[in-house]
Amino acid sequence: MTRAPLFGWRRQMRLNPSGAISLTLLFLSSLASPAPRILEPDLEPKSGILFHRLRSVDCVKIGLALSGGGARGLAHIGVLKALDQNGIRIVELAGTSIGAVVGGFYSAGYSPTELESIITKINWDELFSDAPSRLSLFVTQRLRREGYIFSVPVKDFRPVFPRGLSTAQKISLVLSEYLYRANYLSGGRFDSLRVSFAAVATDIGTGEAVVLNNGNLPEAIRASMAFPLVFSPTEIDGRNLVDGGLAMPIPTPVLRESGCDLIIAVDATSTLNPPEELTDPIKIADQTTTIMSSWAKEEALKIADIVITPDLEGLNTFNFSDIKRIIDAGYEAGIRAIPSIKFLIEQKARQKESRDTLFCISGIAGLPEELKNPFFLEVGRTATMGDIKNFLDSVYSTGEFLLPRAKVNTSGDSVEIQFEVVQTPVLRDVEIAGITIVAQESIKALFADLIGKKANLIELERRLQKILALYDSEGISLARIEQVVFDSTGYLKAKLNEGIITKITFEGNNKTRDWMIRSYLGFKEGEIYREDKLDQSIRRLYATGLFNAISYELCPYNSGVEVRLKFDEKLSTALLVGGRYDLLSKGEMAIQVCDENVFGLATRASLGGCYGPRRIAFITDVTTDRLWKTHITTNFSAYYREKSVDLFD
């Protein structure tokens, strides 16, 4: 099991012999003498700066599988709310499609209430549209887009049609907006999120289920929800991934493989619609996938210990108009399942406890009164290794002791345990290096009332978190405190990493020049990362019309942040067709062949014309919508026109 990175400062402390505590225990059975065993609290590695949250080593490891189901899957939020309110702690979570969306947000640290607020604020109709905002377009772009009915990309003189109705660009931006920080701090390891998480997608090439538990969290969720026909596939590690519901509509097999003791499945999948409701290709595709995945669904449900099925009668996959009703249905179903869940937890806990070895306490020496645990630290009482571990946890959780340890030595039928418990020293001073945005006086003021008092790790943690809150209020969201040293002299020293951009890389821009892309960026290496600048830059780049989709990933690099921009580049050659009719000119048809990205310079060259009973025109045009970082537009045109004009006396 991974330990928290606290050894750096713990090794600098030397234990006072007077702080050692010894106990002699007798085994109920005769055992061979194994090597000494060291016990200490298990800590969540990234749950804090100085004081880390105790890792919940639950007696019963609970896994939650969230199904797909489109809008129906928002019922998962209600189920999570019911579980949270009743103290049911989920250790592992796996999600498919919309279940990956809800599960990913929850695992990243969003509460069900926060998640409900986010979901209800989203304009779902706009979210499924790929069109960029008109405000982000130059005048020349607006005129071009309004002059033709449709455009078809061409490759090797053949038309190339899109792989989905939408590239989900706006969905990707929303996912990244809320999840980029959790993904960055976890280092791309989904098991390092607040709840261990996995998203399930389907490899469209092989039909296999693909479990995504590391990498880019927003991208993994985007892949899991890529419903065929509606969204284009997501390419990850050379595999084209689509909606996980095709191969694994309810991801209970993932939780079984990870060793969960109790598996809860939430089934919000679609039911079959009557024939009269199958009125468009998307509904037919939804019905088809429901039929094809029904066997996999039934097999997945057999794995679950408890199945929660919200009452979603009359609600279909694509109806996002009644979100409150859907969430309430999930909450009610979750509440109904609580008694059964608690019963199974108690049952499985008893089965585990019956396998634990009991020791008999024969003597206690040197244990301070304030640290005595009446549950098991009494002569003549029995205890397990788990009891000793709980004692260490309770000592650490006060914040008044450094990481306590217990060295367990066995000899014959007796067990000798040497406890090492060291109190925190008096706080002498605080020094935080690397601060450039916030005044040092403000930092000193945060700790002023603690100087000269016995340190409490919990309170020191709160003050350190306030430093990060100050940065967050300035729009600097990737600041983090590292290299923390707190030694027996009482001096707290740390270094603040402000999230400086140390590298910017581009992927997928096979034709578009790097320098052209940089001209649209509102940030550069050496600057502190700011989310708003990246968001604006991506919207400007997307508005060029050169890319199907743009996503990003933030990674630690060289003591700073690497910004990786990933492009799904459009084919630049296209055929545009348009037409018009009025009473004077009658009917006219226009056709144009263009290259939207000549030499990768975001320059457009076209050749075309229009034909009608009263007008003929041939036009060649070269346009650059933007010169470098200016708002200057250039245009060169050559044309030939013939037009019949009526003359009236």
Coordinates of N, CA and C in Angstrom, one line a residue, residues 212-322:
L212 N -10.7 2.6 -18.7 CA -9.8 3.8 -18.7 C -9.7 4.2 -17.2
N213 N -8.5 3.9 -16.6 CA -8.3 4.3 -15.2 C -7.1 5.2 -15.0
N214 N -6.5 5.7 -16.1 CA -5.4 6.7 -16.0 C -5.4 7.5 -17.3
G215 N -4.6 8.6 -17.3 CA -4.6 9.5 -18.5 C -5.3 10.8 -18.3
N216 N -6.0 11.2 -19.3 CA -6.7 12.5 -19.2 C -8.1 12.2 -18.8
L217 N -8.5 12.6 -17.6 CA -9.9 12.3 -17.1 C -11.0 12.9 -18.0
P218 N -11.0 14.1 -18.4 CA -12.1 14.6 -19.3 C -12.1 13.8 -20.6
E219 N -11.0 13.5 -21.2 CA -10.9 12.7 -22.4 C -11.5 11.3 -22.2
A220 N -11.2 10.7 -21.1 CA -11.7 9.3 -20.8 C -13.3 9.3 -20.7
I221 N -13.8 10.4 -20.0 CA -15.2 10.5 -19.9 C -15.9 10.8 -21.2
R222 N -15.2 11.6 -22.0 CA -15.7 12.0 -23.4 C -15.8 10.7 -24.2
A223 N -14.8 9.8 -24.1 CA -14.8 8.6 -24.9 C -15.9 7.7 -24.4
S224 N -16.2 7.6 -23.1 CA -17.2 6.7 -22.6 C -18.6 7.1 -23.0
M225 N -18.8 8.4 -23.3 CA -20.2 8.8 -23.6 C -20.3 9.1 -25.1
A226 N -19.4 8.6 -25.9 CA -19.5 8.9 -27.4 C -20.5 8.0 -28.0
F227 N -21.8 8.3 -27.9 CA -22.8 7.5 -28.5 C -22.7 7.5 -30.0
P228 N -22.7 6.4 -30.6 CA -22.5 6.3 -32.1 C -23.6 7.1 -32.8
L229 N -23.2 7.7 -33.9 CA -24.0 8.5 -34.8 C -24.2 9.9 -34.2
V230 N -24.4 10.1 -32.9 CA -24.5 11.4 -32.3 C -23.1 12.0 -32.1
F231 N -22.2 11.3 -31.5 CA -20.8 11.9 -31.3 C -19.8 11.1 -32.1
S232 N -18.8 11.8 -32.6 CA -17.7 11.1 -33.3 C -16.8 10.3 -32.2
P233 N -16.2 9.2 -32.6 CA -15.3 8.5 -31.7 C -14.2 9.3 -31.1
T234 N -13.7 8.9 -30.0 CA -12.5 9.5 -29.4 C -11.3 8.6 -29.5
E235 N -10.2 9.1 -30.0 CA -9.0 8.3 -30.2 C -8.1 8.4 -29.0
I236 N -7.8 7.3 -28.4 CA -7.0 7.2 -27.2 C -6.0 6.0 -27.4
D237 N -4.7 6.3 -27.4 CA -3.7 5.3 -27.6 C -3.9 4.5 -28.9
G238 N -4.3 5.1 -29.9 CA -4.5 4.5 -31.2 C -5.8 3.7 -31.4
R239 N -6.7 3.8 -30.4 CA -8.0 3.0 -30.5 C -9.1 4.1 -30.6
N240 N -10.0 3.8 -31.5 CA -11.2 4.6 -31.6 C -12.3 4.1 -30.7
L241 N -12.6 5.0 -29.7 CA -13.5 4.5 -28.6 C -14.8 5.2 -28.7
V242 N -15.9 4.5 -28.4 CA -17.2 5.0 -28.4 C -17.9 4.6 -27.1
D243 N -19.2 4.9 -27.0 CA -19.9 4.7 -25.8 C -19.7 3.3 -25.2
G244 N -19.4 3.3 -23.9 CA -19.1 2.0 -23.2 C -20.3 1.2 -23.0
G245 N -21.5 1.7 -23.2 CA -22.7 0.9 -23.0 C -22.9 -0.2 -24.1
L246 N -22.2 -0.1 -25.2 CA -22.3 -1.1 -26.2 C -21.7 -2.4 -25.7
A247 N -20.5 -2.3 -25.0 CA -19.9 -3.6 -24.5 C -20.1 -3.9 -23.1
M248 N -20.3 -2.8 -22.2 CA -20.5 -3.0 -20.8 C -21.5 -2.0 -20.3
P249 N -22.8 -2.2 -20.4 CA -23.7 -1.1 -20.0 C -23.8 -0.8 -18.5
I250 N -23.4 -1.8 -17.7 CA -23.3 -1.6 -16.3 C -22.0 -2.2 -15.8
P251 N -21.0 -1.4 -15.4 CA -19.6 -1.8 -15.3 C -19.3 -2.6 -14.0
T252 N -20.2 -3.5 -13.6 CA -19.9 -4.3 -12.4 C -18.7 -5.2 -12.5
P253 N -18.3 -5.7 -13.8 CA -17.1 -6.6 -13.9 C -15.9 -5.9 -13.5
V254 N -15.8 -4.6 -13.7 CA -14.6 -3.8 -13.3 C -14.4 -3.8 -11.8
L255 N -15.5 -3.7 -11.1 CA -15.4 -3.7 -9.6 C -15.1 -5.1 -9.1
R256 N -15.6 -6.1 -9.7 CA -15.3 -7.5 -9.3 C -13.8 -7.7 -9.5
E257 N -13.2 -7.3 -10.6 CA -11.8 -7.5 -10.9 C -10.9 -6.7 -9.8
S258 N -11.4 -5.6 -9.3 CA -10.6 -4.8 -8.4 C -10.8 -5.3 -6.9
G259 N -11.6 -6.3 -6.7 CA -11.7 -7.0 -5.4 C -12.6 -6.3 -4.4
C260 N -13.7 -5.7 -4.9 CA -14.7 -5.1 -4.0 C -15.4 -6.2 -3.3
D261 N -15.7 -5.9 -2.0 CA -16.5 -6.9 -1.2 C -18.0 -6.8 -1.4
L262 N -18.4 -5.6 -1.6 CA -19.8 -5.3 -1.8 C -20.0 -4.5 -3.1
I263 N -20.8 -4.9 -4.1 CA -21.0 -4.2 -5.3 C -22.4 -3.7 -5.4
I264 N -22.5 -2.4 -5.6 CA -23.9 -1.8 -5.8 C -23.9 -1.4 -7.2
A265 N -25.0 -1.7 -7.9 CA -25.2 -1.3 -9.3 C -26.4 -0.4 -9.4
V266 N -26.3 0.7 -10.1 CA -27.4 1.6 -10.4 C -27.8 1.4 -11.9
D267 N -29.0 1.0 -12.1 CA -29.5 0.7 -13.5 C -30.4 1.8 -13.9
A268 N -29.9 2.7 -14.8 CA -30.8 3.7 -15.4 C -30.8 3.6 -16.9
T269 N -30.5 2.4 -17.4 CA -30.4 2.2 -18.8 C -31.8 2.3 -19.5
S270 N -31.8 2.6 -20.8 CA -33.0 2.8 -21.5 C -33.8 1.5 -21.6
T271 N -35.1 1.7 -21.6 CA -36.0 0.6 -21.9 C -36.4 0.7 -23.4
L272 N -37.0 -0.4 -23.9 CA -37.4 -0.4 -25.3 C -38.6 0.6 -25.6
N273 N -38.5 1.4 -26.6 CA -39.6 2.3 -26.9 C -40.6 1.6 -27.9
P274 N -41.8 2.0 -27.8 CA -42.8 1.5 -28.8 C -42.5 1.9 -30.2
P275 N -42.9 1.2 -31.2 CA -42.5 1.5 -32.6 C -42.9 2.9 -33.0
E276 N -44.1 3.4 -32.5 CA -44.5 4.7 -33.0 C -43.7 5.8 -32.5
E277 N -42.8 5.6 -31.5 CA -41.9 6.6 -31.0 C -40.6 6.7 -31.7
L278 N -40.3 5.7 -32.6 CA -39.0 5.6 -33.3 C -39.1 6.5 -34.5
T279 N -39.0 7.8 -34.3 CA -39.3 8.7 -35.4 C -38.1 9.3 -36.1
D280 N -36.9 9.0 -35.6 CA -35.7 9.6 -36.3 C -34.5 8.6 -36.1
P281 N -33.5 8.8 -36.9 CA -32.3 7.9 -36.9 C -31.7 7.7 -35.5
I282 N -31.6 8.8 -34.7 CA -31.0 8.7 -33.4 C -31.8 7.8 -32.5
K283 N -33.1 8.0 -32.5 CA -33.9 7.1 -31.6 C -33.8 5.6 -32.0
I284 N -33.7 5.4 -33.3 CA -33.6 4.1 -33.8 C -32.2 3.5 -33.4
A285 N -31.2 4.3 -33.5 CA -29.8 3.9 -33.0 C -29.8 3.6 -31.5
D286 N -30.5 4.4 -30.7 CA -30.7 4.1 -29.3 C -31.4 2.8 -29.0
Q287 N -32.4 2.6 -29.8 CA -33.2 1.3 -29.6 C -32.3 0.1 -30.0
T288 N -31.6 0.3 -31.1 CA -30.7 -0.8 -31.5 C -29.6 -1.2 -30.5
T289 N -29.0 -0.1 -30.0 CA -27.9 -0.4 -29.0 C -28.5 -1.0 -27.7
T290 N -29.7 -0.6 -27.3 CA -30.4 -1.2 -26.2 C -30.6 -2.7 -26.4
I291 N -31.1 -3.0 -27.6 CA -31.4 -4.5 -27.8 C -30.0 -5.2 -27.9
M292 N -29.0 -4.7 -28.5 CA -27.7 -5.4 -28.6 C -27.0 -5.6 -27.3
S293 N -27.2 -4.7 -26.4 CA -26.5 -4.7 -25.1 C -27.3 -5.4 -24.0
S294 N -28.5 -5.9 -24.3 CA -29.4 -6.4 -23.3 C -28.8 -7.6 -22.6
W295 N -28.1 -8.5 -23.4 CA -27.5 -9.7 -22.7 C -26.4 -9.3 -21.8
A296 N -25.5 -8.3 -22.3 CA -24.4 -7.9 -21.4 C -24.9 -7.2 -20.1
K297 N -26.0 -6.5 -20.2 CA -26.6 -5.9 -19.1 C -27.1 -6.9 -18.1
E298 N -27.8 -8.0 -18.5 CA -28.2 -9.0 -17.6 C -27.1 -9.7 -16.9
E299 N -26.0 -10.0 -17.6 CA -24.8 -10.6 -17.0 C -24.2 -9.7 -16.0
A300 N -24.1 -8.4 -16.3 CA -23.5 -7.5 -15.4 C -24.3 -7.4 -14.1
L301 N -25.6 -7.4 -14.2 CA -26.5 -7.3 -13.0 C -26.3 -8.5 -12.1
K302 N -26.0 -9.7 -12.6 CA -25.8 -10.9 -11.8 C -24.6 -10.7 -10.9
I303 N -23.7 -9.9 -11.2 CA -22.5 -9.7 -10.4 C -22.8 -8.8 -9.2
A304 N -23.8 -7.9 -9.3 CA -24.0 -7.0 -8.2 C -24.7 -7.7 -7.0
D305 N -24.3 -7.2 -5.8 CA -25.0 -7.6 -4.6 C -26.3 -6.9 -4.4
I306 N -26.3 -5.7 -4.8 CA -27.6 -4.9 -4.7 C -27.7 -4.1 -6.0
V307 N -29.0 -4.1 -6.6 CA -29.3 -3.3 -7.8 C -30.3 -2.3 -7.4
I308 N -30.0 -1.0 -7.7 CA -30.9 0.1 -7.5 C -31.4 0.5 -8.9
T309 N -32.7 0.5 -9.0 CA -33.4 0.8 -10.3 C -34.4 2.0 -10.0
P310 N -34.0 3.2 -10.3 CA -34.9 4.3 -10.2 C -36.1 4.2 -11.1
D311 N -37.2 4.8 -10.6 CA -38.5 4.8 -11.4 C -38.4 5.9 -12.4
L312 N -38.1 5.6 -13.6 CA -37.9 6.6 -14.7 C -38.9 6.4 -15.8
E313 N -40.1 5.9 -15.4 CA -41.1 5.7 -16.4 C -41.5 7.0 -17.2
G314 N -41.5 6.9 -18.5 CA -41.9 8.0 -19.3 C -40.7 9.0 -19.6
L315 N -39.5 8.7 -19.2 CA -38.4 9.5 -19.4 C -37.4 8.8 -20.4
N316 N -37.1 9.5 -21.5 CA -36.2 8.8 -22.5 C -34.8 9.4 -22.4
T317 N -34.0 8.7 -23.2 CA -32.5 9.0 -23.2 C -32.1 10.4 -23.5
F318 N -32.8 11.1 -24.4 CA -32.4 12.4 -24.9 C -33.3 13.5 -24.3
N319 N -34.0 13.3 -23.3 CA -34.9 14.3 -22.8 C -34.3 14.9 -21.5
F320 N -33.6 16.1 -21.6 CA -33.0 16.7 -20.5 C -33.9 17.9 -19.9
S321 N -35.1 17.8 -20.2 CA -36.0 18.9 -19.8 C -36.5 18.8 -18.3
D322 N -36.4 17.6 -17.7 CA -37.0 17.4 -16.4 C -35.9 16.8 -15.5

